[in-house]
Amino acid sequence: MKQSEERRGEALRGLMRHVAYPVAIVTTAAGEHMRGITIGSFTSLSMNPPLISFNLEKTTQMHPLLAKASHFAVHIPAADQADLCDRFSLPDFSGAEQFDSVAHRRDEGGLPILEGAAAVIHCRKYNMAEGGDHSVVMGEVLHVEQNESALPGLLYYMGGYHKLGDRLRSRITAKTN
């Protein structure tokens, strides 16, 4: 039996709560206007050229700013930065309020870069494609900063942040003779 589009969307949302997602914070700027957003759809897309992607709901305050921006930064939060992820997930803050009392710097292109992240991926916007009520944002990786002293590993699962746990087993590898 076919479900309505609304019921299918709710069923999908309920099911996807049972899937762990990597957490990232995307920041961008246009002139003095800065904004950030916590996302749970970050992934690598291509190695040649090096591309990443994430999904961005069209109704967010970030969407129009990112639509006109040429560059953005993806922050992989350290394991102790769940509070920062919460802060950038709140929709009612202005861009200035998001960064108030948050340690950050502006890079040479003016992008806000959050301090203490496990990694920062500096990107040039490659494309924004339609995806229903979201846009699929693709970025060309220009530079990667890694903070060797910060442990990455935040996941979003069942409505909350979790740290990576113990490895259950190594990947299966083909035997070579």
PDB file of N, CA and C in Angstrom, residues 73-164:
ATOM      1  N   ALA A  73      34.143  26.806   4.693  1.00  0.00           N
ATOM      2  CA  ALA A  73      35.032  25.923   5.442  1.00  0.00           C
ATOM      3  C   ALA A  73      34.185  24.872   6.149  1.00  0.00           C
ATOM      4  N   VAL A  74      34.660  23.639   6.132  1.00  0.00           N
ATOM      5  CA  VAL A  74      34.011  22.533   6.842  1.00  0.00           C
ATOM      6  C   VAL A  74      34.905  22.179   8.018  1.00  0.00           C
ATOM      7  N   HIS A  75      34.343  22.238   9.222  1.00  0.00           N
ATOM      8  CA  HIS A  75      35.078  21.932  10.440  1.00  0.00           C
ATOM      9  C   HIS A  75      34.667  20.560  10.934  1.00  0.00           C
ATOM     10  N   ILE A  76      35.640  19.702  11.174  1.00  0.00           N
ATOM     11  CA  ILE A  76      35.398  18.413  11.797  1.00  0.00           C
ATOM     12  C   ILE A  76      35.643  18.645  13.286  1.00  0.00           C
ATOM     13  N   PRO A  77      34.568  18.655  14.084  1.00  0.00           N
ATOM     14  CA  PRO A  77      34.746  19.021  15.491  1.00  0.00           C
ATOM     15  C   PRO A  77      35.561  17.985  16.265  1.00  0.00           C
ATOM     16  N   ALA A  78      36.266  18.473  17.253  1.00  0.00           N
ATOM     17  CA  ALA A  78      36.970  17.583  18.176  1.00  0.00           C
ATOM     18  C   ALA A  78      35.932  16.875  19.036  1.00  0.00           C
ATOM     19  N   ALA A  79      36.326  15.785  19.640  1.00  0.00           N
ATOM     20  CA  ALA A  79      35.411  14.967  20.433  1.00  0.00           C
ATOM     21  C   ALA A  79      34.786  15.736  21.596  1.00  0.00           C
ATOM     22  N   ASP A  80      35.434  16.820  22.036  1.00  0.00           N
ATOM     23  CA  ASP A  80      34.900  17.592  23.160  1.00  0.00           C
ATOM     24  C   ASP A  80      34.144  18.850  22.718  1.00  0.00           C
ATOM     25  N   GLN A  81      33.740  18.936  21.457  1.00  0.00           N
ATOM     26  CA  GLN A  81      33.088  20.136  20.942  1.00  0.00           C
ATOM     27  C   GLN A  81      31.597  19.957  20.648  1.00  0.00           C
ATOM     28  N   ALA A  82      30.927  19.074  21.371  1.00  0.00           N
ATOM     29  CA  ALA A  82      29.485  18.885  21.174  1.00  0.00           C
ATOM     30  C   ALA A  82      28.722  20.180  21.454  1.00  0.00           C
ATOM     31  N   ASP A  83      29.153  20.971  22.455  1.00  0.00           N
ATOM     32  CA  ASP A  83      28.482  22.242  22.753  1.00  0.00           C
ATOM     33  C   ASP A  83      28.561  23.202  21.567  1.00  0.00           C
ATOM     34  N   LEU A  84      29.690  23.190  20.870  1.00  0.00           N
ATOM     35  CA  LEU A  84      29.854  24.039  19.694  1.00  0.00           C
ATOM     36  C   LEU A  84      28.905  23.582  18.575  1.00  0.00           C
ATOM     37  N   CYS A  85      28.752  22.290  18.430  1.00  0.00           N
ATOM     38  CA  CYS A  85      27.814  21.754  17.434  1.00  0.00           C
ATOM     39  C   CYS A  85      26.392  22.182  17.766  1.00  0.00           C
ATOM     40  N   ASP A  86      26.032  22.121  19.050  1.00  0.00           N
ATOM     41  CA  ASP A  86      24.713  22.591  19.473  1.00  0.00           C
ATOM     42  C   ASP A  86      24.523  24.060  19.124  1.00  0.00           C
ATOM     43  N   ARG A  87      25.525  24.862  19.412  1.00  0.00           N
ATOM     44  CA  ARG A  87      25.425  26.309  19.186  1.00  0.00           C
ATOM     45  C   ARG A  87      25.124  26.614  17.714  1.00  0.00           C
ATOM     46  N   PHE A  88      25.811  25.938  16.814  1.00  0.00           N
ATOM     47  CA  PHE A  88      25.629  26.217  15.388  1.00  0.00           C
ATOM     48  C   PHE A  88      24.423  25.494  14.792  1.00  0.00           C
ATOM     49  N   SER A  89      23.716  24.733  15.608  1.00  0.00           N
ATOM     50  CA  SER A  89      22.481  24.100  15.138  1.00  0.00           C
ATOM     51  C   SER A  89      21.246  24.909  15.516  1.00  0.00           C
ATOM     52  N   LEU A  90      21.412  25.938  16.357  1.00  0.00           N
ATOM     53  CA  LEU A  90      20.279  26.756  16.798  1.00  0.00           C
ATOM     54  C   LEU A  90      19.890  27.747  15.699  1.00  0.00           C
ATOM     55  N   PRO A  91      18.651  27.692  15.219  1.00  0.00           N
ATOM     56  CA  PRO A  91      18.258  28.516  14.069  1.00  0.00           C
ATOM     57  C   PRO A  91      17.989  29.978  14.396  1.00  0.00           C
ATOM     58  N   ASP A  92      17.791  30.326  15.667  1.00  0.00           N
ATOM     59  CA  ASP A  92      17.360  31.686  16.002  1.00  0.00           C
ATOM     60  C   ASP A  92      18.493  32.679  16.232  1.00  0.00           C
ATOM     61  N   PHE A  93      19.730  32.212  16.277  1.00  0.00           N
ATOM     62  CA  PHE A  93      20.852  33.128  16.444  1.00  0.00           C
ATOM     63  C   PHE A  93      21.131  33.863  15.134  1.00  0.00           C
ATOM     64  N   SER A  94      21.488  35.131  15.246  1.00  0.00           N
ATOM     65  CA  SER A  94      22.008  35.836  14.071  1.00  0.00           C
ATOM     66  C   SER A  94      23.422  35.312  13.829  1.00  0.00           C
ATOM     67  N   GLY A  95      23.978  35.635  12.677  1.00  0.00           N
ATOM     68  CA  GLY A  95      25.352  35.225  12.402  1.00  0.00           C
ATOM     69  C   GLY A  95      26.319  35.760  13.434  1.00  0.00           C
ATOM     70  N   ALA A  96      26.157  37.030  13.821  1.00  0.00           N
ATOM     71  CA  ALA A  96      27.039  37.630  14.824  1.00  0.00           C
ATOM     72  C   ALA A  96      26.901  36.918  16.164  1.00  0.00           C
ATOM     73  N   GLU A  97      25.679  36.575  16.546  1.00  0.00           N
ATOM     74  CA  GLU A  97      25.453  35.877  17.816  1.00  0.00           C
ATOM     75  C   GLU A  97      26.062  34.478  17.800  1.00  0.00           C
ATOM     76  N   GLN A  98      26.058  33.833  16.644  1.00  0.00           N
ATOM     77  CA  GLN A  98      26.660  32.502  16.561  1.00  0.00           C
ATOM     78  C   GLN A  98      28.125  32.524  16.963  1.00  0.00           C
ATOM     79  N   PHE A  99      28.839  33.556  16.541  1.00  0.00           N
ATOM     80  CA  PHE A  99      30.285  33.616  16.770  1.00  0.00           C
ATOM     81  C   PHE A  99      30.664  34.359  18.044  1.00  0.00           C
ATOM     82  N   ASP A 100      29.681  34.983  18.700  1.00  0.00           N
ATOM     83  CA  ASP A 100      29.947  35.698  19.944  1.00  0.00           C
ATOM     84  C   ASP A 100      30.445  34.702  20.995  1.00  0.00           C
ATOM     85  N   SER A 101      31.562  34.986  21.595  1.00  0.00           N
ATOM     86  CA  SER A 101      32.181  34.134  22.629  1.00  0.00           C
ATOM     87  C   SER A 101      32.674  32.792  22.103  1.00  0.00           C
ATOM     88  N   VAL A 102      32.812  32.654  20.797  1.00  0.00           N
ATOM     89  CA  VAL A 102      33.350  31.432  20.196  1.00  0.00           C
ATOM     90  C   VAL A 102      34.730  31.770  19.639  1.00  0.00           C
ATOM     91  N   ALA A 103      35.735  31.023  20.060  1.00  0.00           N
ATOM     92  CA  ALA A 103      37.096  31.269  19.578  1.00  0.00           C
ATOM     93  C   ALA A 103      37.160  30.971  18.081  1.00  0.00           C
ATOM     94  N   HIS A 104      37.485  32.013  17.314  1.00  0.00           N
ATOM     95  CA  HIS A 104      37.607  31.857  15.867  1.00  0.00           C
ATOM     96  C   HIS A 104      38.546  32.927  15.323  1.00  0.00           C
ATOM     97  N   ARG A 105      38.953  32.729  14.101  1.00  0.00           N
ATOM     98  CA  ARG A 105      39.778  33.694  13.379  1.00  0.00           C
ATOM     99  C   ARG A 105      39.229  33.795  11.961  1.00  0.00           C
ATOM    100  N   ARG A 106      39.632  34.799  11.241  1.00  0.00           N
ATOM    101  CA  ARG A 106      39.255  34.914   9.830  1.00  0.00           C
ATOM    102  C   ARG A 106      40.482  34.520   9.008  1.00  0.00           C
ATOM    103  N   ASP A 107      40.286  33.649   8.022  1.00  0.00           N
ATOM    104  CA  ASP A 107      41.416  33.269   7.177  1.00  0.00           C
ATOM    105  C   ASP A 107      41.675  34.377   6.154  1.00  0.00           C
ATOM    106  N   GLU A 108      42.649  34.174   5.283  1.00  0.00           N
ATOM    107  CA  GLU A 108      43.039  35.217   4.323  1.00  0.00           C
ATOM    108  C   GLU A 108      41.901  35.604   3.375  1.00  0.00           C
ATOM    109  N   GLY A 109      40.933  34.708   3.169  1.00  0.00           N
ATOM    110  CA  GLY A 109      39.778  35.018   2.331  1.00  0.00           C
ATOM    111  C   GLY A 109      38.595  35.559   3.109  1.00  0.00           C
ATOM    112  N   GLY A 110      38.733  35.697   4.434  1.00  0.00           N
ATOM    113  CA  GLY A 110      37.665  36.236   5.262  1.00  0.00           C
ATOM    114  C   GLY A 110      36.730  35.211   5.867  1.00  0.00           C
ATOM    115  N   LEU A 111      36.981  33.919   5.618  1.00  0.00           N
ATOM    116  CA  LEU A 111      36.128  32.883   6.200  1.00  0.00           C
ATOM    117  C   LEU A 111      36.361  32.760   7.696  1.00  0.00           C
ATOM    118  N   PRO A 112      35.296  32.597   8.476  1.00  0.00           N
ATOM    119  CA  PRO A 112      35.485  32.342   9.904  1.00  0.00           C
ATOM    120  C   PRO A 112      35.951  30.900  10.119  1.00  0.00           C
ATOM    121  N   ILE A 113      37.044  30.750  10.849  1.00  0.00           N
ATOM    122  CA  ILE A 113      37.626  29.437  11.136  1.00  0.00           C
ATOM    123  C   ILE A 113      37.547  29.217  12.645  1.00  0.00           C
ATOM    124  N   LEU A 114      36.856  28.162  13.045  1.00  0.00           N
ATOM    125  CA  LEU A 114      36.656  27.850  14.462  1.00  0.00           C
ATOM    126  C   LEU A 114      37.919  27.237  15.039  1.00  0.00           C
ATOM    127  N   GLU A 115      38.328  27.730  16.188  1.00  0.00           N
ATOM    128  CA  GLU A 115      39.525  27.222  16.858  1.00  0.00           C
ATOM    129  C   GLU A 115      39.219  25.885  17.542  1.00  0.00           C
ATOM    130  N   GLY A 116      40.212  25.020  17.590  1.00  0.00           N
ATOM    131  CA  GLY A 116      40.100  23.773  18.331  1.00  0.00           C
ATOM    132  C   GLY A 116      39.503  22.607  17.571  1.00  0.00           C
ATOM    133  N   ALA A 117      39.062  22.821  16.331  1.00  0.00           N
ATOM    134  CA  ALA A 117      38.491  21.718  15.552  1.00  0.00           C
ATOM    135  C   ALA A 117      39.578  20.687  15.255  1.00  0.00           C
ATOM    136  N   ALA A 118      39.171  19.449  15.095  1.00  0.00           N
ATOM    137  CA  ALA A 118      40.121  18.384  14.756  1.00  0.00           C
ATOM    138  C   ALA A 118      40.676  18.585  13.349  1.00  0.00           C
ATOM    139  N   ALA A 119      39.856  19.156  12.467  1.00  0.00           N
ATOM    140  CA  ALA A 119      40.297  19.445  11.102  1.00  0.00           C
ATOM    141  C   ALA A 119      39.413  20.530  10.515  1.00  0.00           C
ATOM    142  N   VAL A 120      39.988  21.272   9.575  1.00  0.00           N
ATOM    143  CA  VAL A 120      39.245  22.277   8.821  1.00  0.00           C
ATOM    144  C   VAL A 120      39.554  22.049   7.349  1.00  0.00           C
ATOM    145  N   ILE A 121      38.509  21.973   6.553  1.00  0.00           N
ATOM    146  CA  ILE A 121      38.654  21.785   5.108  1.00  0.00           C
ATOM    147  C   ILE A 121      38.206  23.079   4.439  1.00  0.00           C
ATOM    148  N   HIS A 122      39.136  23.757   3.794  1.00  0.00           N
ATOM    149  CA  HIS A 122      38.844  25.011   3.092  1.00  0.00           C
ATOM    150  C   HIS A 122      38.402  24.648   1.677  1.00  0.00           C
ATOM    151  N   CYS A 123      37.244  25.163   1.268  1.00  0.00           N
ATOM    152  CA  CYS A 123      36.663  24.773  -0.015  1.00  0.00           C
ATOM    153  C   CYS A 123      36.253  25.969  -0.854  1.00  0.00           C
ATOM    154  N   ARG A 124      36.331  25.774  -2.164  1.00  0.00           N
ATOM    155  CA  ARG A 124      35.704  26.677  -3.124  1.00  0.00           C
ATOM    156  C   ARG A 124      34.406  25.997  -3.531  1.00  0.00           C
ATOM    157  N   LYS A 125      33.311  26.765  -3.556  1.00  0.00           N
ATOM    158  CA  LYS A 125      32.024  26.163  -3.933  1.00  0.00           C
ATOM    159  C   LYS A 125      32.125  25.657  -5.362  1.00  0.00           C
ATOM    160  N   TYR A 126      31.826  24.409  -5.543  1.00  0.00           N
ATOM    161  CA  TYR A 126      31.917  23.738  -6.841  1.00  0.00           C
ATOM    162  C   TYR A 126      30.561  23.727  -7.532  1.00  0.00           C
ATOM    163  N   ASN A 127      29.500  23.456  -6.747  1.00  0.00           N
ATOM    164  CA  ASN A 127      28.153  23.394  -7.302  1.00  0.00           C
ATOM    165  C   ASN A 127      27.142  23.339  -6.159  1.00  0.00           C
ATOM    166  N   MET A 128      25.934  23.778  -6.440  1.00  0.00           N
ATOM    167  CA  MET A 128      24.784  23.580  -5.555  1.00  0.00           C
ATOM    168  C   MET A 128      23.685  23.006  -6.436  1.00  0.00           C
ATOM    169  N   ALA A 129      23.228  21.809  -6.109  1.00  0.00           N
ATOM    170  CA  ALA A 129      22.212  21.140  -6.914  1.00  0.00           C
ATOM    171  C   ALA A 129      20.915  21.026  -6.124  1.00  0.00           C
ATOM    172  N   GLU A 130      19.806  20.993  -6.828  1.00  0.00           N
ATOM    173  CA  GLU A 130      18.496  20.840  -6.203  1.00  0.00           C
ATOM    174  C   GLU A 130      18.359  19.424  -5.644  1.00  0.00           C
ATOM    175  N   GLY A 131      17.749  19.322  -4.483  1.00  0.00           N
ATOM    176  CA  GLY A 131      17.496  18.026  -3.862  1.00  0.00           C
ATOM    177  C   GLY A 131      16.235  18.096  -3.019  1.00  0.00           C
ATOM    178  N   GLY A 132      15.083  18.320  -3.640  1.00  0.00           N
ATOM    179  CA  GLY A 132      13.838  18.429  -2.888  1.00  0.00           C
ATOM    180  C   GLY A 132      13.849  19.682  -2.037  1.00  0.00           C
ATOM    181  N   ASP A 133      13.622  19.528  -0.723  1.00  0.00           N
ATOM    182  CA  ASP A 133      13.613  20.691   0.174  1.00  0.00           C
ATOM    183  C   ASP A 133      15.021  21.071   0.642  1.00  0.00           C
ATOM    184  N   HIS A 134      16.032  20.425   0.085  1.00  0.00           N
ATOM    185  CA  HIS A 134      17.436  20.710   0.392  1.00  0.00           C
ATOM    186  C   HIS A 134      18.193  21.052  -0.889  1.00  0.00           C
ATOM    187  N   SER A 135      19.358  21.616  -0.722  1.00  0.00           N
ATOM    188  CA  SER A 135      20.342  21.745  -1.795  1.00  0.00           C
ATOM    189  C   SER A 135      21.500  20.835  -1.448  1.00  0.00           C
ATOM    190  N   VAL A 136      22.067  20.220  -2.460  1.00  0.00           N
ATOM    191  CA  VAL A 136      23.278  19.428  -2.289  1.00  0.00           C
ATOM    192  C   VAL A 136      24.436  20.363  -2.625  1.00  0.00           C
ATOM    193  N   VAL A 137      25.253  20.654  -1.623  1.00  0.00           N
ATOM    194  CA  VAL A 137      26.363  21.591  -1.777  1.00  0.00           C
ATOM    195  C   VAL A 137      27.634  20.786  -1.995  1.00  0.00           C
ATOM    196  N   MET A 138      28.353  21.128  -3.056  1.00  0.00           N
ATOM    197  CA  MET A 138      29.620  20.461  -3.355  1.00  0.00           C
ATOM    198  C   MET A 138      30.740  21.478  -3.292  1.00  0.00           C
ATOM    199  N   GLY A 139      31.840  21.077  -2.691  1.00  0.00           N
ATOM    200  CA  GLY A 139      32.976  21.977  -2.563  1.00  0.00           C
ATOM    201  C   GLY A 139      34.254  21.328  -3.043  1.00  0.00           C
ATOM    202  N   GLU A 140      35.064  22.111  -3.741  1.00  0.00           N
ATOM    203  CA  GLU A 140      36.390  21.654  -4.147  1.00  0.00           C
ATOM    204  C   GLU A 140      37.355  21.936  -3.004  1.00  0.00           C
ATOM    205  N   VAL A 141      38.056  20.916  -2.557  1.00  0.00           N
ATOM    206  CA  VAL A 141      38.974  21.053  -1.432  1.00  0.00           C
ATOM    207  C   VAL A 141      40.223  21.801  -1.895  1.00  0.00           C
ATOM    208  N   LEU A 142      40.482  22.934  -1.234  1.00  0.00           N
ATOM    209  CA  LEU A 142      41.658  23.742  -1.557  1.00  0.00           C
ATOM    210  C   LEU A 142      42.794  23.510  -0.576  1.00  0.00           C
ATOM    211  N   HIS A 143      42.436  23.251   0.678  1.00  0.00           N
ATOM    212  CA  HIS A 143      43.450  23.105   1.724  1.00  0.00           C
ATOM    213  C   HIS A 143      42.831  22.371   2.909  1.00  0.00           C
ATOM    214  N   VAL A 144      43.606  21.519   3.547  1.00  0.00           N
ATOM    215  CA  VAL A 144      43.150  20.800   4.735  1.00  0.00           C
ATOM    216  C   VAL A 144      44.098  21.122   5.881  1.00  0.00           C
ATOM    217  N   GLU A 145      43.528  21.570   7.006  1.00  0.00           N
ATOM    218  CA  GLU A 145      44.286  21.796   8.243  1.00  0.00           C
ATOM    219  C   GLU A 145      43.922  20.670   9.199  1.00  0.00           C
ATOM    220  N   GLN A 146      44.908  20.025   9.780  1.00  0.00           N
ATOM    221  CA  GLN A 146      44.635  19.003  10.786  1.00  0.00           C
ATOM    222  C   GLN A 146      45.257  19.425  12.102  1.00  0.00           C
ATOM    223  N   ASN A 147      44.491  19.263  13.168  1.00  0.00           N
ATOM    224  CA  ASN A 147      44.939  19.569  14.514  1.00  0.00           C
ATOM    225  C   ASN A 147      45.294  18.226  15.161  1.00  0.00           C
ATOM    226  N   GLU A 148      46.557  17.915  15.175  1.00  0.00           N
ATOM    227  CA  GLU A 148      47.002  16.611  15.666  1.00  0.00           C
ATOM    228  C   GLU A 148      46.691  16.388  17.143  1.00  0.00           C
ATOM    229  N   SER A 149      46.481  17.491  17.898  1.00  0.00           N
ATOM    230  CA  SER A 149      46.221  17.330  19.327  1.00  0.00           C
ATOM    231  C   SER A 149      44.732  17.156  19.646  1.00  0.00           C
ATOM    232  N   ALA A 150      43.867  17.294  18.657  1.00  0.00           N
ATOM    233  CA  ALA A 150      42.425  17.154  18.885  1.00  0.00           C
ATOM    234  C   ALA A 150      41.939  15.815  18.340  1.00  0.00           C
ATOM    235  N   LEU A 151      41.148  15.136  19.131  1.00  0.00           N
ATOM    236  CA  LEU A 151      40.596  13.860  18.692  1.00  0.00           C
ATOM    237  C   LEU A 151      39.257  14.078  18.003  1.00  0.00           C
ATOM    238  N   PRO A 152      39.146  13.667  16.723  1.00  0.00           N
ATOM    239  CA  PRO A 152      37.846  13.766  16.056  1.00  0.00           C
ATOM    240  C   PRO A 152      36.965  12.605  16.502  1.00  0.00           C
ATOM    241  N   GLY A 153      35.752  12.609  16.052  1.00  0.00           N
ATOM    242  CA  GLY A 153      34.958  11.425  16.316  1.00  0.00           C
ATOM    243  C   GLY A 153      33.576  11.669  16.849  1.00  0.00           C
ATOM    244  N   LEU A 154      32.962  12.808  16.583  1.00  0.00           N
ATOM    245  CA  LEU A 154      31.582  13.008  17.003  1.00  0.00           C
ATOM    246  C   LEU A 154      30.634  12.436  15.960  1.00  0.00           C
ATOM    247  N   LEU A 155      29.665  11.714  16.443  1.00  0.00           N
ATOM    248  CA  LEU A 155      28.593  11.196  15.594  1.00  0.00           C
ATOM    249  C   LEU A 155      27.272  11.690  16.147  1.00  0.00           C
ATOM    250  N   TYR A 156      26.289  11.837  15.261  1.00  0.00           N
ATOM    251  CA  TYR A 156      24.935  12.180  15.692  1.00  0.00           C
ATOM    252  C   TYR A 156      24.080  10.940  15.497  1.00  0.00           C
ATOM    253  N   TYR A 157      23.442  10.508  16.582  1.00  0.00           N
ATOM    254  CA  TYR A 157      22.683   9.261  16.549  1.00  0.00           C
ATOM    255  C   TYR A 157      21.559   9.339  17.566  1.00  0.00           C
ATOM    256  N   MET A 158      20.348   8.997  17.170  1.00  0.00           N
ATOM    257  CA  MET A 158      19.171   8.960  18.047  1.00  0.00           C
ATOM    258  C   MET A 158      18.984  10.276  18.810  1.00  0.00           C
ATOM    259  N   GLY A 159      19.186  11.390  18.111  1.00  0.00           N
ATOM    260  CA  GLY A 159      18.911  12.691  18.699  1.00  0.00           C
ATOM    261  C   GLY A 159      19.989  13.250  19.595  1.00  0.00           C
ATOM    262  N   GLY A 160      21.186  12.670  19.587  1.00  0.00           N
ATOM    263  CA  GLY A 160      22.254  13.172  20.441  1.00  0.00           C
ATOM    264  C   GLY A 160      23.631  12.906  19.864  1.00  0.00           C
ATOM    265  N   TYR A 161      24.637  13.538  20.456  1.00  0.00           N
ATOM    266  CA  TYR A 161      26.020  13.373  20.021  1.00  0.00           C
ATOM    267  C   TYR A 161      26.655  12.202  20.757  1.00  0.00           C
ATOM    268  N   HIS A 162      27.484  11.465  20.052  1.00  0.00           N
ATOM    269  CA  HIS A 162      28.188  10.317  20.602  1.00  0.00           C
ATOM    270  C   HIS A 162      29.631  10.354  20.116  1.00  0.00           C
ATOM    271  N   LYS A 163      30.533   9.858  20.945  1.00  0.00           N
ATOM    272  CA  LYS A 163      31.926   9.709  20.542  1.00  0.00           C
ATOM    273  C   LYS A 163      32.099   8.341  19.902  1.00  0.00           C
ATOM    274  N   LEU A 164      33.090   8.248  19.045  1.00  0.00           N
ATOM    275  CA  LEU A 164      33.396   6.947  18.461  1.00  0.00           C
ATOM    276  C   LEU A 164      33.805   5.977  19.552  1.00  0.00           C
TER     277      LEU A 164
END
